[in-house]
Short mmCIF file of C-alpha atoms and ligand atoms in Angstrom, two decimals:
data_model
loop_
_atom_site.label_atom_id
_atom_site.label_comp_id
_atom_site.label_asym_id
_atom_site.label_seq_id
_atom_site.Cartn_x
_atom_site.Cartn_y
_atom_site.Cartn_z
CA ASP V 281 -12.96 24.26 -11.44
CA LEU V 282 -13.25 20.74 -10.90
CA LYS V 283 -12.62 20.88 -7.28
CA ASN V 284 -16.07 22.01 -6.67
CA ILE V 285 -17.21 18.80 -8.60
CA SER V 286 -17.85 16.00 -6.33
CA ILE V 287 -20.39 14.41 -9.22
CA TYR V 288 -20.34 13.23 -12.57
CA LYS V 289 -22.89 12.31 -14.30
CA SER V 290 -23.16 9.20 -17.02
CA ASP V 291 -25.76 9.70 -20.35
CA LYS V 292 -28.35 7.73 -18.62
CA GLY V 293 -28.14 10.06 -15.63
CA GLU V 294 -26.38 7.49 -13.30
CA GLU V 295 -23.95 9.63 -10.86
CA ILE V 296 -20.75 8.89 -10.86
CA PRO V 297 -18.83 9.95 -7.91
CA TRP V 298 -15.94 12.52 -8.91
CA PHE V 299 -12.68 11.04 -9.08
CA PRO V 300 -8.86 12.34 -10.26
CA ARG V 301 -8.36 12.54 -13.75
CA HIS V 302 -4.81 13.87 -13.80
CA ILE V 303 -1.81 12.95 -11.16
CA SER V 304 -1.82 16.67 -10.16
CA GLU V 305 -5.52 16.01 -8.76
CA LEU V 306 -3.80 13.17 -6.32
CA ASP V 307 -3.99 16.88 -4.18
CA GLN V 308 -7.14 16.22 -3.41
CA CYS V 309 -7.41 12.76 -2.81
CA SER V 310 -5.91 12.56 1.15
CA LYS V 311 -8.11 11.99 3.37
CA CYS V 312 -7.55 10.02 6.55
CA VAL V 313 -9.69 7.97 8.06
CA THR V 314 -9.13 8.24 12.17
CA LYS V 315 -8.46 4.93 13.31
CA TYR V 316 -6.14 3.95 16.26
CA GLU V 317 -4.75 7.10 16.69
CA PRO V 318 -1.94 7.58 19.25
CA THR V 319 -3.76 11.00 20.66
CA THR V 320 -7.05 9.61 21.30
CA ASP V 321 -6.73 5.17 21.03
CA PRO V 322 -5.08 3.87 24.51
CA ARG V 323 -4.32 0.79 22.01
CA HIS V 324 -1.89 2.45 20.41
CA PRO V 325 1.59 2.12 21.48
CA GLY V 326 2.27 5.57 21.20
CA HIS V 327 -0.21 6.54 23.79
CA GLY V 328 0.44 9.52 26.36
CA ASP V 329 3.93 9.83 24.70
CA ALA V 330 3.87 13.45 24.44
CA THR V 331 7.24 13.44 22.62
CA TYR V 332 6.51 10.93 19.88
CA ILE V 333 2.54 12.48 19.25
CA ALA V 334 4.56 15.90 18.83
CA ARG V 335 7.38 14.11 16.32
CA ARG V 336 3.67 12.79 14.14
CA GLN V 337 2.59 15.83 14.21
CA PHE V 338 5.41 17.36 12.35
CA LEU V 339 5.99 14.71 9.94
CA ASN V 340 2.59 14.27 9.19
CA ASP V 341 1.74 18.37 9.00
CA GLN V 342 5.00 18.18 6.08
CA ALA V 343 2.57 15.59 4.11
CA VAL V 344 -0.34 17.34 4.74
CA ASN V 345 1.02 20.66 2.74
CA PHE V 346 3.00 18.36 -0.15
CA ARG V 347 1.27 19.45 -3.52
CA HIS V 348 2.04 17.37 -6.59
CA GLY V 349 5.55 18.58 -8.30
CA ASP V 350 6.53 19.87 -5.06
CA PRO V 351 10.24 17.93 -4.34
CA ILE V 352 9.79 15.54 -1.88
CA PRO V 353 10.85 17.00 1.55
CA TYR V 354 13.67 15.34 2.96
CA VAL V 355 13.23 14.35 6.86
CA GLU V 356 16.60 14.52 9.13
CA TYR V 357 15.52 11.44 11.08
CA THR V 358 16.37 10.93 14.92
CA LYS V 359 19.05 8.71 16.42
CA GLU V 360 16.12 7.16 18.20
CA GLU V 361 14.50 7.03 14.89
CA HIS V 362 17.41 5.10 12.89
CA ALA V 363 17.97 2.84 15.91
CA THR V 364 13.79 1.71 15.79
CA TRP V 365 14.37 0.90 12.26
CA LYS V 366 17.85 -0.70 12.17
CA ALA V 367 15.95 -3.10 15.63
CA VAL V 368 12.89 -4.15 12.96
CA TYR V 369 15.32 -4.35 10.02
CA GLU V 370 17.44 -6.97 11.40
CA LYS V 371 14.91 -9.01 13.36
CA LEU V 372 12.67 -9.32 9.80
CA LYS V 373 15.97 -10.50 8.33
CA THR V 374 16.14 -13.39 9.94
CA LEU V 375 12.44 -14.43 8.31
CA HIS V 376 13.69 -13.46 4.68
CA GLU V 377 14.68 -16.95 3.26
CA SER V 378 12.55 -18.87 4.88
CA HIS V 379 9.27 -16.99 4.81
CA THR V 380 9.10 -14.50 1.58
CA CYS V 381 8.68 -15.16 -1.77
CA LEU V 382 11.71 -14.92 -4.87
CA SER V 383 10.23 -11.58 -6.06
CA TYR V 384 10.50 -10.18 -2.42
CA ARG V 385 14.21 -11.39 -1.91
CA LYS V 386 15.39 -10.65 -5.41
CA ASN V 387 14.07 -6.80 -5.51
CA LEU V 388 15.48 -6.62 -1.43
CA LYS V 389 18.72 -8.01 -2.54
CA MET V 390 18.90 -5.04 -5.49
CA LEU V 391 17.60 -2.12 -2.96
CA GLU V 392 20.24 -3.33 -0.60
CA GLU V 393 22.78 -3.37 -3.62
CA GLU V 394 22.36 0.06 -4.79
CA GLY V 395 22.34 1.76 -1.17
CA VAL V 396 18.78 2.31 -1.45
CA LEU V 397 17.31 0.47 1.75
CA THR V 398 19.99 -1.01 4.41
CA ALA V 399 19.64 -1.56 7.87
CA GLU V 400 21.80 1.21 9.04
CA LYS V 401 19.39 4.01 8.24
CA ILE V 402 15.96 5.05 7.03
CA PRO V 403 16.25 5.74 3.70
CA GLN V 404 14.49 9.29 2.04
CA ILE V 405 11.67 9.02 -0.41
CA VAL V 406 13.55 11.22 -2.76
CA ASP V 407 16.27 7.91 -3.22
CA VAL V 408 13.38 5.05 -3.38
CA ASN V 409 11.95 7.09 -6.32
CA LYS V 410 14.55 7.44 -8.12
CA TYR V 411 14.72 3.67 -7.64
CA LEU V 412 11.35 2.70 -8.11
CA MET V 413 11.39 5.16 -10.96
CA ARG V 414 13.43 2.96 -13.25
CA LYS V 415 11.87 -0.40 -12.36
CA THR V 416 7.96 0.10 -12.18
CA GLY V 417 7.37 4.24 -12.69
CA PHE V 418 5.74 3.91 -9.18
CA MET V 419 5.97 6.90 -6.92
CA LEU V 420 6.06 7.81 -2.97
CA ARG V 421 4.11 10.69 -2.33
CA PRO V 422 4.33 11.79 1.22
CA CYS V 423 0.59 11.18 3.18
CA SER V 424 -0.72 11.98 6.95
CA GLY V 425 -1.74 8.48 8.16
CA LEU V 426 -4.36 5.67 7.20
CA LEU V 427 -6.16 7.27 3.78
CA SER V 428 -10.02 5.92 2.78
CA ALA V 429 -9.82 3.22 0.65
CA ARG V 430 -11.39 5.42 -1.81
CA ASP V 431 -8.18 8.35 -1.90
CA PHE V 432 -5.93 5.52 -1.20
CA LEU V 433 -6.85 3.63 -4.39
CA ALA V 434 -6.92 6.60 -6.76
CA SER V 435 -3.39 7.03 -6.28
CA LEU V 436 -2.85 3.65 -7.10
CA ALA V 437 -4.47 4.51 -10.69
CA TYR V 438 -1.42 6.57 -11.24
CA ARG V 439 1.11 4.67 -9.46
CA VAL V 440 1.37 6.80 -7.20
CA PHE V 441 1.72 5.22 -3.47
CA GLN V 442 0.75 7.46 -1.03
CA THR V 443 3.11 6.99 2.09
CA THR V 444 3.51 7.71 6.04
CA THR V 445 6.72 9.35 6.72
CA TYR V 446 6.49 8.61 10.52
CA LEU V 447 8.26 5.39 12.81
CA ARG V 448 6.53 3.07 14.50
CA HIS V 449 6.70 3.77 18.74
CA HIS V 450 10.06 2.85 19.56
CA GLY V 451 8.48 0.90 22.65
CA SER V 452 7.19 -1.66 20.39
CA PRO V 453 8.76 -2.43 17.14
CA HIS V 454 7.90 -5.20 15.69
CA HIS V 455 4.54 -4.54 15.63
CA SER V 456 2.56 -1.08 14.80
CA PRO V 457 -1.45 -0.69 14.38
CA GLU V 458 -0.78 1.67 11.21
CA PRO V 459 0.82 2.20 8.30
CA ASP V 460 4.57 3.38 9.23
CA LEU V 461 7.82 3.51 7.26
CA VAL V 462 8.82 0.11 8.35
CA HIS V 463 5.39 -1.08 6.56
CA GLU V 464 6.13 1.10 3.27
CA LEU V 465 9.25 0.56 2.77
CA LEU V 466 10.25 -2.60 3.83
CA GLY V 467 7.10 -4.36 3.13
CA HIS V 468 5.86 -1.92 -0.25
CA VAL V 469 8.45 -0.92 -1.97
CA PRO V 470 10.56 -4.37 -2.63
CA MET V 471 6.92 -5.53 -4.08
CA PHE V 472 6.11 -2.74 -6.10
CA SER V 473 9.62 -2.64 -7.87
CA ASP V 474 8.07 -6.42 -8.84
CA PRO V 475 6.13 -5.50 -12.24
CA LEU V 476 3.29 -7.97 -11.59
CA ILE V 477 2.48 -6.47 -8.83
CA ALA V 478 2.81 -3.44 -9.93
CA GLN V 479 0.29 -3.83 -12.49
CA MET V 480 -2.46 -5.56 -10.04
CA SER V 481 -2.21 -2.21 -8.23
CA GLN V 482 -2.85 -0.21 -10.83
CA ASP V 483 -5.65 -2.28 -12.26
CA ILE V 484 -7.28 -2.40 -8.92
CA GLY V 485 -7.10 1.27 -9.25
CA LEU V 486 -7.96 2.23 -12.31
CA MET V 487 -11.38 -0.39 -11.27
CA SER V 488 -11.85 1.70 -8.54
CA LEU V 489 -11.82 5.31 -10.23
CA GLY V 490 -15.61 6.29 -10.14
CA ALA V 491 -17.28 2.86 -8.19
CA THR V 492 -19.64 2.48 -6.57
CA ASP V 493 -19.26 2.27 -2.30
CA ASP V 494 -19.85 -1.38 -2.84
CA GLN V 495 -17.09 -2.11 -5.34
CA ILE V 496 -14.87 -0.33 -3.42
CA GLU V 497 -15.54 -2.34 -0.23
CA LYS V 498 -14.86 -5.09 -2.70
CA LEU V 499 -11.69 -3.82 -4.58
CA ALA V 500 -10.21 -2.55 -1.31
CA THR V 501 -10.85 -6.30 0.67
CA VAL V 502 -9.03 -8.04 -2.39
CA TYR V 503 -6.12 -5.81 -2.24
CA TRP V 504 -6.09 -6.10 1.36
CA PHE V 505 -5.99 -10.07 1.12
CA ILE V 506 -3.74 -9.89 -1.71
CA ILE V 507 -1.44 -6.92 -1.84
CA GLU V 508 -1.12 -6.66 2.00
CA PHE V 509 -1.43 -10.09 3.12
CA GLY V 510 -1.34 -12.45 0.52
CA LEU V 511 0.52 -15.47 0.28
CA CYS V 512 1.79 -17.68 -2.79
CA ARG V 513 3.15 -21.07 -2.96
CA GLU V 514 6.93 -21.59 -3.30
CA ASP V 515 8.79 -25.53 -3.72
CA GLY V 516 5.50 -26.46 -1.66
CA LYS V 517 6.14 -24.20 0.86
CA LEU V 518 4.10 -20.79 2.34
CA LYS V 519 5.63 -17.32 1.38
CA ALA V 520 4.67 -14.33 2.00
CA ILE V 521 3.90 -11.56 -1.37
CA GLY V 522 1.56 -8.98 1.02
CA ALA V 523 3.20 -5.98 2.59
CA GLY V 524 1.36 -6.22 5.60
CA LEU V 525 3.08 -9.47 6.29
CA LEU V 526 6.72 -8.76 5.12
CA SER V 527 6.70 -5.89 7.71
CA ALA V 528 5.64 -7.71 10.68
CA TYR V 529 7.46 -10.53 12.55
CA GLY V 530 4.71 -12.05 14.77
CA GLU V 531 2.11 -12.15 11.62
CA LEU V 532 4.70 -13.08 9.46
CA MET V 533 5.94 -16.49 11.40
CA HIS V 534 1.76 -17.05 11.94
CA ALA V 535 0.50 -16.57 8.40
CA CYS V 536 2.67 -19.21 6.61
CA SER V 537 2.31 -21.88 9.88
CA ASP V 538 -0.18 -23.91 9.80
CA VAL V 539 -2.81 -22.56 12.49
CA PRO V 540 -4.66 -20.17 10.13
CA ASP V 541 -6.50 -21.52 7.25
CA HIS V 542 -5.14 -21.09 4.04
CA LYS V 543 -7.70 -21.00 0.78
CA GLU V 544 -6.30 -20.49 -2.94
CA PHE V 545 -6.89 -17.04 -3.89
CA ASP V 546 -10.13 -16.47 -6.09
CA PRO V 547 -10.76 -12.61 -6.13
CA ARG V 548 -14.51 -13.32 -6.35
CA VAL V 549 -14.44 -15.45 -3.74
CA THR V 550 -11.65 -13.27 -1.87
CA ALA V 551 -13.26 -9.71 -2.35
CA VAL V 552 -16.59 -10.50 0.03
CA GLN V 553 -14.58 -12.49 2.89
CA THR V 554 -14.35 -10.32 6.17
CA TYR V 555 -11.02 -9.76 7.39
CA GLU V 556 -9.24 -8.55 10.57
CA ASP V 557 -7.61 -5.08 11.28
CA SER V 558 -6.47 -4.95 14.89
CA ASP V 559 -4.89 -9.08 15.21
CA TYR V 560 -3.38 -11.39 12.80
CA GLN V 561 -5.60 -12.79 10.43
CA PRO V 562 -7.65 -16.11 10.97
CA LEU V 563 -7.44 -16.82 6.93
CA TYR V 564 -5.11 -15.82 4.27
CA PHE V 565 -5.38 -16.50 0.73
CA VAL V 566 -2.52 -18.11 -1.23
CA ALA V 567 -1.60 -17.82 -5.20
CA HIS V 568 -0.10 -19.93 -6.83
CA SER V 569 2.19 -17.16 -8.26
CA LEU V 570 2.45 -13.90 -9.15
CA GLN V 571 1.12 -14.26 -12.90
CA ASP V 572 -1.70 -16.27 -11.54
CA ALA V 573 -2.80 -13.45 -8.81
CA LEU V 574 -2.33 -11.07 -11.86
CA ILE V 575 -4.82 -13.04 -14.56
CA LYS V 576 -7.54 -13.81 -11.85
CA LEU V 577 -7.04 -10.33 -10.59
CA ARG V 578 -7.78 -8.61 -14.49
CA GLU V 579 -10.58 -11.40 -14.88
CA TYR V 580 -12.36 -10.45 -11.57
CA ALA V 581 -11.68 -5.82 -12.68
CA SER V 582 -13.45 -6.75 -16.22
CA SER V 583 -16.39 -8.65 -14.84
CA MET V 584 -17.55 -5.32 -11.79
CA PRO V 585 -20.26 -3.92 -14.04
CA ARG V 586 -19.45 -0.48 -15.09
CA SER V 587 -20.85 1.56 -17.19
CA TYR V 588 -17.95 3.38 -18.60
CA GLY V 589 -14.15 1.87 -19.01
CA VAL V 590 -11.11 3.79 -18.34
CA ILE V 591 -7.72 4.17 -19.87
CA TYR V 592 -4.80 5.38 -18.49
CA ASP V 593 -2.21 7.55 -20.70
CA PRO V 594 1.32 7.25 -18.86
CA LEU V 595 2.82 9.67 -21.02
CA THR V 596 0.66 12.63 -19.96
CA GLN V 597 0.00 10.78 -16.42
CA SER V 598 -4.39 11.15 -17.14
CA VAL V 599 -7.08 9.13 -17.67
CA ARG V 600 -9.43 8.91 -20.10
CA LEU V 601 -13.11 7.95 -20.01
CA ILE V 602 -14.60 6.02 -23.04
CA LYS V 603 -18.17 5.21 -23.01
CA LYS V 604 -20.45 1.83 -23.65
CA VAL V 605 -23.32 2.08 -25.75
N1 HBI X 287 -3.31 4.41 3.59
N2 HBI X 287 -1.34 5.79 4.00
C1 HBI X 287 -2.07 3.87 3.77
N3 HBI X 287 -1.24 3.11 3.75
C2 HBI X 287 -2.46 2.24 3.21
O1 HBI X 287 -1.65 0.76 2.90
C3 HBI X 287 -3.45 1.88 2.98
C4 HBI X 287 -4.35 3.17 2.95
N4 HBI X 287 -5.48 3.26 3.28
C5 HBI X 287 -6.44 1.89 3.09
C6 HBI X 287 -5.33 1.14 2.88
N5 HBI X 287 -4.33 0.95 2.93
C7 HBI X 287 -5.89 -0.19 2.49
O2 HBI X 287 -6.07 -1.03 3.33
C8 HBI X 287 -7.51 -0.34 1.33
O3 HBI X 287 -8.85 0.04 2.42
C9 HBI X 287 -7.22 -0.14 0.08
FE1 FE X 288 0.24 -1.04 3.51
#
């Protein structure tokens, strides 16, 4: 029973942390880290709001019980939630032309034209999945909060994006200390529709399978600086590619201004850069293009020491190991 095996041993006797070999085993990869909880952390905008806390708990319980293959639960969002969504959507929209990369604008336009993403209502994950499946095969599955980096990255190996289903607090519509629906759907989804970002995310995920804690930390840091807070340059201007920026009005303006430092994206440097998770970043990495970022990321990933290689088979949605002699 795979559930009870926490460690694999390689031929040389090294211990390899357990990792999922089939997409269904992502059911075992939903451990949350407690950080910025509204129940305990006064910095959370929902702190002390019993109604908000109960709502978040209800949605998180639903997500925790989800198993691979289950139909995605339909969520009846409230009038107030739709209104918060609309307020954030419309405010972010004012920065789209000037502050976001071409791929984001193109993909968001297609999502809007198909009625998947609109300011009017919070979309259902089922509808988002139908769209993503056609574009890159990425699939959202509900999760109940901020996951451990190891579990979160393992799901990316299978082109699965673990997604929170609760919304930020209405009292703080333009900032959230944790991932929420706006971040996942308005930040990540248009970018996961891009084949280059989909590949980058999966590559980071595949490298994370069975990785050491130190390697996970490096991969999570690269993910952070490119998929969450990455910038690129288009026509000489800084444009956001990262979902953390694409879903945060204030930081999006800050990132593209000349206030913070900007360094060229180089995964070897990026992987060991410390970062800020409770305030705006003082430093951002800038890629020449999405293609260039993907090439550099693949070079970096193939340089990470590992005693085995992994093969992902999309037809069976499983991973096989190949051993180096
Ligand atoms: N968990 N639910 C969720 N959503 C994320 O975007 C997320 C996460 N856990 C970790 C994480 N992102 C990254 O910042 C890296 O640690 C991999
Ligand atoms: Fe994110």
